[in-house]
Amino acid sequence: MNYFSKLGIAIFLLLFLSSCTSRKKEIFFYHWNTEFELNASKKDLLNSLGSEKLYTKFFDVTYSGSEKGPLPTATIQFNDSITIGVKELVPVVYITNEVFKEMKAVSEAAQLARNISDKLERLLTRNNLKVMELQFDCDWSMATRENYFTFLKAIRTQASYQKMGNPKVSATIRLHQVKYKEKTGIPPVDRGVIMFYNVGKLTSMEETNSILNIKTVDTYIASLAKYPLEYDVAVPLFSWAVVFNKGKFRSLLNDVSKEDVEKLEKKGNYYTVETSGRFGDNYYLYEGSELRYETVDAQSLSQLAERIKKYAKKDFDLIYYQINSKVADKFSAKAIQQLSEKF
C-alpha cells in the first residue's frame, strides 16, 4: 500500500470518527416573568453552566374579542439599573392560536407581523439591546397553519426587522406537530424548539401529570427521528396546581410549592379545599375545589432524556423552562449539568 493510499484511509477514518461524535450540548433557560429579573443566585447558576443565552418572553399576543383584534399583553419590564447578566437575549413572543383562528383574511397575518416586529424593535431600542434571534411561540393547528406561516414569512419583510439586524427566526413546536407534520406543516423558520412539556391531558381528572407524562411522550417520540427541521429541545423545570371543581377544570395555579399544597387534605391524586380562603401568595380557592399538584424531578427528567437521546438528532441544545421557577431553585448547577449530560 503506497503513501497516498494510507493517507486517504487516515483522512477517511478522521472524517468518520468526527461524524460519530457530537458537540457538547449548550444549556439555556427560558425567562417567562413579566419583570426581567436575574438575582445573584440565578446569575451564578448561568455562569456555572456557561449559559450565555436566555430565551426571554417579551410579551403575549391574545385575541381581545372586540373590534381591536389581537392585542399585546404582559409586556416585559426592564429595570433601568439592572444588568442583563448574559451575553445574549432571545426575545420570545407568545401568540395564542385564537389570534390566527379569528383572522378573516390572510392579509391580517402580514399586518400582525408588522405590529409585532415594530413593537419588538421599539423595546430593543428603548433598552439598548441587540439580538441575534427572535422566537415565536404558538400552538398552531391545521386550521390556522396558513395564517401562522404567512405571519412567520412576513416578519422577515418588515423594515423594523431589518433595523434589528435581520436576526434568525425560530419557533416552538409541540409533539403533535412533530408526529403529524404532514397535516400541521413545517414552520418556515431557521430552527425549531421541540417542547417536551405540557403533553398530557391538562383538563382531564384522569391525568396524573400533564407537565410530563412519559407514557404520552412515548406515543410521539419516534416521530422525532424523521423531523426535517433543525431543532433544539425544551424540557420542564416548573410546577403548578390544576384546579377542578365538581369534576370540571377551573384554573391553573402557576409555580406553587408542594409545601403549600400539602397543607390541604389529600385524597388519592388530589388535594381538597375544605374551607374557602387564600392559597399561597396570589390565589383564592373555594370550598370543594380539588387540586392536582404537578411537577418534575430528576428521575422523570432522566426517563425523558433516555427517550430523546434514542430518537433525536445529535446536535441539539437544551432549554429549560424556566429559570425563575421554584423547581429550578431546587436544582444546583452541578445537578443540572449531570442531568443535561444524559440527553
XYZ file of C-alpha atoms in Angstrom:
343
model
C 0.000 0.000 0.000
C 1.564 3.323 -1.070
C 1.749 6.544 0.928
C -1.233 8.188 -0.767
C -3.470 5.164 -0.131
C -2.548 5.215 3.558
C -3.172 8.954 3.698
C -6.578 8.522 2.105
C -7.572 5.873 4.637
C -6.385 8.052 7.506
C -8.442 11.019 6.268
C -11.482 8.783 5.859
C -11.142 7.481 9.415
C -10.780 11.018 10.765
C -13.925 12.160 8.974
C -15.818 9.066 10.074
C -14.860 9.458 13.713
C -15.672 13.164 13.723
C -19.114 12.451 12.273
C -19.800 9.948 15.055
C -19.082 12.429 17.828
C -21.474 15.230 18.613
C -20.530 18.545 20.119
C -21.169 19.266 23.756
C -24.713 20.454 24.317
C -25.247 24.039 25.379
C -27.597 24.649 28.302
C -30.005 27.575 28.144
C -33.120 28.725 30.010
C -36.410 30.443 29.390
C -37.258 33.562 31.392
C -41.042 33.891 31.474
C -41.671 36.577 34.120
C -43.060 39.951 33.051
C -40.466 41.778 35.122
C -36.965 40.928 33.967
C -35.110 39.683 36.991
C -31.923 37.703 37.476
C -30.777 37.769 41.074
C -27.279 36.820 42.169
C -28.082 33.126 42.549
C -29.594 32.955 39.048
C -26.568 34.695 37.545
C -24.280 32.294 39.419
C -26.270 29.370 38.000
C -25.922 30.669 34.445
C -22.219 31.365 34.891
C -21.571 27.932 36.403
C -23.261 26.260 33.429
C -21.581 28.515 30.876
C -25.054 29.549 29.737
C -24.722 32.729 27.702
C -28.170 32.880 26.083
C -31.541 33.484 27.748
C -34.854 32.989 25.924
C -36.928 35.841 27.323
C -40.668 36.337 26.825
C -41.139 39.947 25.716
C -44.945 39.910 25.527
C -48.050 37.862 24.752
C -50.490 38.451 21.923
C -54.091 37.473 22.623
C -57.393 37.953 20.836
C -59.372 40.705 22.519
C -62.781 39.546 21.328
C -63.563 43.035 20.090
C -63.000 45.162 17.004
C -59.469 45.818 18.250
C -58.483 42.249 17.343
C -55.091 40.925 18.520
C -53.557 42.884 21.371
C -50.204 42.652 23.179
C -50.314 41.932 26.907
C -47.828 41.304 29.724
C -45.054 43.337 28.093
C -41.682 42.790 29.720
C -40.350 45.437 32.089
C -36.636 46.150 32.379
C -35.372 47.994 35.433
C -33.122 50.868 34.375
C -30.428 49.845 36.855
C -30.447 46.116 36.077
C -27.598 44.349 34.311
C -28.716 41.643 31.913
C -26.239 39.051 33.184
C -25.991 37.040 29.946
C -24.299 37.566 26.609
C -27.447 37.193 24.518
C -31.187 37.641 24.991
C -33.592 35.960 22.592
C -36.955 37.774 22.579
C -39.881 35.337 22.615
C -43.436 36.317 21.692
C -46.263 34.023 22.736
C -49.279 34.196 20.409
C -52.499 32.333 21.144
C -53.848 30.123 18.390
C -57.135 32.032 18.635
C -55.413 35.098 17.178
C -54.875 33.284 13.869
C -58.177 31.424 14.040
C -60.143 34.687 14.179
C -58.461 36.223 11.135
C -60.874 36.909 8.291
C -58.146 37.132 5.641
C -54.531 36.040 5.237
C -53.556 39.706 4.794
C -54.262 40.202 8.506
C -51.309 37.918 9.277
C -48.949 40.301 7.470
C -50.356 43.247 9.414
C -49.829 41.348 12.669
C -46.234 40.680 11.634
C -45.689 44.409 11.159
C -47.219 45.276 14.533
C -45.216 42.657 16.420
C -41.944 43.405 14.654
C -42.378 47.130 15.282
C -43.096 46.584 18.974
C -40.072 44.321 19.366
C -37.827 46.869 17.678
C -39.110 49.642 19.961
C -38.486 47.566 23.084
C -34.983 46.651 21.959
C -34.096 50.250 21.068
C -35.539 51.607 24.326
C -33.445 49.182 26.348
C -30.347 49.386 24.137
C -30.421 45.667 23.302
C -29.052 43.844 20.266
C -30.395 40.435 19.295
C -29.364 37.594 17.008
C -32.602 35.600 17.134
C -36.359 36.067 17.539
C -38.618 33.250 18.671
C -42.364 32.810 18.255
C -44.407 30.513 20.451
C -47.781 29.372 19.115
C -49.645 26.080 19.271
C -50.954 26.384 15.715
C -53.376 23.895 14.192
C -54.349 22.659 10.737
C -56.974 25.381 10.605
C -54.512 28.180 11.435
C -51.476 26.848 9.600
C -51.759 29.155 6.587
C -52.233 32.301 8.666
C -49.425 31.461 11.094
C -46.928 30.507 8.393
C -47.803 33.665 6.453
C -47.098 35.635 9.621
C -43.689 33.963 10.073
C -42.693 34.711 6.470
C -43.922 38.296 6.736
C -41.780 39.002 9.808
C -38.644 38.965 7.643
C -40.064 41.563 5.230
C -40.605 44.273 7.839
C -38.440 47.383 7.942
C -38.285 47.120 11.727
C -36.989 43.544 11.423
C -34.189 44.806 9.211
C -33.435 47.551 11.757
C -32.993 44.756 14.323
C -30.221 43.352 12.118
C -32.170 40.581 10.354
C -31.966 38.126 13.264
C -32.637 34.422 12.819
C -36.219 33.303 13.380
C -37.127 30.249 15.451
C -40.441 28.744 16.527
C -41.630 26.390 19.231
C -43.043 23.064 18.072
C -45.354 20.757 20.056
C -45.070 16.987 19.895
C -48.334 16.590 17.990
C -46.929 18.957 15.341
C -43.891 16.690 15.043
C -45.913 13.485 14.699
C -48.480 14.938 12.299
C -46.108 17.155 10.347
C -47.812 16.368 7.024
C -51.037 17.911 8.343
C -49.732 20.728 10.527
C -46.771 21.562 8.308
C -43.164 22.560 8.956
C -42.894 26.205 10.066
C -40.838 28.429 7.713
C -38.141 29.300 10.263
C -34.410 28.797 10.675
C -34.732 26.477 13.645
C -37.353 24.892 15.872
C -37.610 24.167 19.585
C -39.362 20.888 20.367
C -41.361 21.274 23.580
C -41.281 18.229 25.836
C -43.743 19.519 28.383
C -47.474 20.176 28.631
C -48.031 16.962 26.698
C -50.652 15.347 28.950
C -54.406 15.955 29.174
C -54.435 19.002 31.404
C -58.207 19.289 31.805
C -58.872 15.596 32.491
C -59.238 14.393 36.071
C -57.826 11.046 34.919
C -54.469 12.663 34.130
C -51.625 12.152 36.611
C -49.098 14.712 35.346
C -49.844 16.851 32.304
C -46.474 18.632 32.544
C -44.515 15.470 31.815
C -46.355 12.223 31.190
C -43.805 9.706 29.930
C -46.490 7.368 28.582
C -47.835 10.215 26.467
C -44.332 11.128 25.285
C -43.883 7.519 24.151
C -46.765 7.891 21.690
C -44.948 10.726 19.899
C -41.205 10.294 20.410
C -40.366 8.017 17.458
C -41.547 10.724 15.038
C -38.669 12.925 16.193
C -36.162 10.873 14.196
C -37.683 11.970 10.878
C -38.457 15.614 11.625
C -36.761 17.600 8.825
C -36.179 20.932 10.591
C -33.076 21.568 12.687
C -34.128 21.927 16.295
C -33.275 22.286 19.958
C -35.124 20.651 22.844
C -37.050 22.347 25.671
C -37.669 20.439 28.909
C -39.588 21.404 32.061
C -38.314 22.772 35.340
C -41.558 24.055 36.831
C -44.640 23.081 38.793
C -48.271 24.070 39.024
C -51.551 23.031 40.582
C -54.500 22.150 38.348
C -57.791 23.190 39.931
C -61.064 21.302 39.421
C -64.499 21.921 40.895
C -67.321 19.414 40.580
C -65.182 17.412 38.181
C -64.574 20.307 35.782
C -61.304 22.087 35.102
C -61.310 25.609 36.535
C -57.838 27.136 36.529
C -54.086 26.763 36.856
C -52.076 27.958 39.847
C -48.644 28.639 38.442
C -45.415 27.876 40.281
C -46.982 26.842 43.574
C -44.890 24.882 46.041
C -45.585 21.357 47.175
C -45.412 22.608 50.748
C -48.421 24.890 50.148
C -50.429 22.113 48.511
C -49.629 19.607 51.255
C -51.386 21.838 53.790
C -54.620 20.585 52.206
C -56.153 17.174 52.779
C -55.089 14.598 50.191
C -57.472 12.073 48.702
C -55.879 9.876 46.078
C -54.122 12.039 43.494
C -55.927 15.215 44.600
C -55.842 17.708 47.445
C -59.203 19.001 48.666
C -60.054 22.545 49.793
C -62.278 22.209 52.864
C -62.711 25.922 53.598
C -62.759 28.820 51.123
C -59.847 31.203 51.535
C -56.489 32.434 50.313
C -53.991 29.925 48.991
C -50.299 30.730 48.704
C -49.359 34.304 47.827
C -51.672 35.034 44.912
C -54.715 32.779 44.850
C -58.162 32.317 46.381
C -59.772 28.883 46.398
C -63.341 27.854 47.078
C -64.556 25.073 49.305
C -64.829 21.777 47.456
C -62.109 22.583 44.924
C -59.703 19.758 44.125
C -56.060 20.343 43.250
C -53.722 18.085 41.320
C -50.124 19.081 42.025
C -47.785 18.540 39.080
C -44.025 18.877 38.907
C -40.871 17.186 37.593
C -37.903 15.627 39.315
C -34.522 14.182 38.351
C -35.973 10.711 37.837
C -38.713 11.752 35.413
C -36.320 14.011 33.510
C -33.807 11.152 33.263
C -36.534 8.954 31.764
C -37.276 11.705 29.261
C -33.568 12.004 28.441
C -33.347 8.295 27.592
C -36.109 8.636 25.039
C -34.868 11.855 23.478
C -31.333 10.507 23.179
C -32.635 7.452 21.337
C -34.564 9.332 18.660
C -33.341 12.931 18.413
C -30.702 14.324 16.118
C -27.350 14.586 17.851
C -26.625 18.297 17.580
C -29.293 19.965 19.674
C -29.093 22.244 22.677
C -31.221 22.120 25.823
C -33.518 24.883 27.012
C -35.006 24.549 30.492
C -38.357 26.153 31.275
C -37.938 28.212 33.363
C -35.148 29.819 35.367
C -37.355 31.695 37.854
C -39.489 28.726 38.909
C -39.422 27.235 42.397
C -38.470 23.892 40.890
C -35.389 25.404 39.242
C -34.334 26.714 42.659
C -34.103 23.134 43.919
C -31.582 22.086 41.263
C -27.937 23.035 41.691
C -25.744 23.845 38.707
C -23.998 20.515 39.198
C -27.302 18.608 39.215
C -28.489 20.350 36.038
C -25.157 19.691 34.347
C -25.260 15.995 35.270
C -28.848 15.724 34.103
C -28.089 17.502 30.826
C -25.298 15.063 30.054
C -27.897 12.276 29.853
C -29.558 13.840 26.810
